């Protein structure tokens, strides 16, 4: 984020192998970031759940057992994108 002031964000990891963040772009739109130091798929899947929760919360979806398929879909998509090295 060369043109962003990211000093307000906490990037400390405290013994964790991964981190999920939501940061705003210059227009205030969310950017979802997933970091997995060990590239372990369990870590990636764990952080993908957090990213999926951010996304679903942002669009107003309240999760329940009746609609958790959308969470599973997003987690799968995020993990697949991570494996493929995609940023979008």
XYZ file of C-alpha atoms in Angstrom:
88
model
C 0.000 0.000 0.000
C 2.578 2.610 -0.993
C 0.100 5.483 -1.012
C -1.763 4.382 2.125
C -1.064 5.277 5.717
C -1.289 1.828 7.277
C 0.238 2.762 10.619
C -3.152 2.376 12.309
C -3.353 -1.342 11.450
C -1.959 -3.965 13.797
C 0.196 -6.389 11.845
C 1.586 -8.185 14.878
C 0.980 -11.884 14.770
C 1.744 -13.082 18.318
C 2.787 -16.674 17.600
C 0.133 -17.099 14.919
C 0.993 -18.530 11.539
C -1.524 -16.384 9.705
C -3.575 -13.226 9.704
C -6.718 -11.982 7.983
C -7.162 -8.256 7.503
C -9.677 -5.904 5.973
C -8.215 -2.541 4.989
C -9.745 0.297 2.952
C -8.455 1.345 -0.442
C -8.138 5.026 -1.342
C -11.881 5.187 -2.048
C -12.868 3.475 1.195
C -13.648 0.134 -0.478
C -12.503 -2.928 1.433
C -9.401 -4.886 0.500
C -9.245 -8.328 2.073
C -5.762 -9.634 2.877
C -4.780 -13.146 3.886
C -1.299 -13.973 5.181
C -0.159 -17.514 5.927
C 3.494 -17.661 6.961
C 3.734 -21.435 6.772
C 1.603 -21.883 3.611
C -0.118 -24.708 5.470
C -3.583 -25.327 4.036
C -5.039 -25.567 7.546
C -3.748 -22.040 8.246
C -5.035 -20.798 4.896
C -8.478 -22.330 5.524
C -8.580 -20.852 9.051
C -7.794 -17.351 7.770
C -10.164 -17.837 4.822
C -13.024 -18.251 7.308
C -12.187 -14.825 8.739
C -12.020 -13.256 5.260
C -15.335 -14.870 4.289
C -16.894 -13.524 7.500
C -15.659 -10.004 6.657
C -17.140 -10.224 3.164
C -20.483 -11.638 4.258
C -20.800 -9.104 7.064
C -20.035 -6.305 4.582
C -22.916 -7.386 2.327
C -25.338 -7.916 5.215
C -25.492 -11.710 5.346
C -26.239 -13.068 8.822
C -25.007 -16.633 8.947
C -26.996 -19.508 10.368
C -27.201 -23.258 9.854
C -29.907 -22.559 7.289
C -27.569 -20.566 5.021
C -24.035 -21.709 5.891
C -23.488 -23.022 2.365
C -22.543 -19.493 1.310
C -19.755 -19.492 3.940
C -18.492 -22.843 2.660
C -18.546 -21.518 -0.921
C -16.560 -18.397 -0.006
C -14.009 -20.312 2.071
C -13.453 -22.717 -0.815
C -13.091 -19.862 -3.306
C -10.624 -17.983 -1.071
C -8.486 -21.078 -0.480
C -8.502 -21.863 -4.219
C -7.437 -18.289 -5.052
C -4.654 -18.488 -2.464
C -3.370 -21.739 -3.941
C -3.527 -20.299 -7.463
C -1.687 -17.171 -6.294
C -4.537 -14.909 -7.344
C -5.183 -11.528 -5.802
C -8.834 -11.168 -6.847
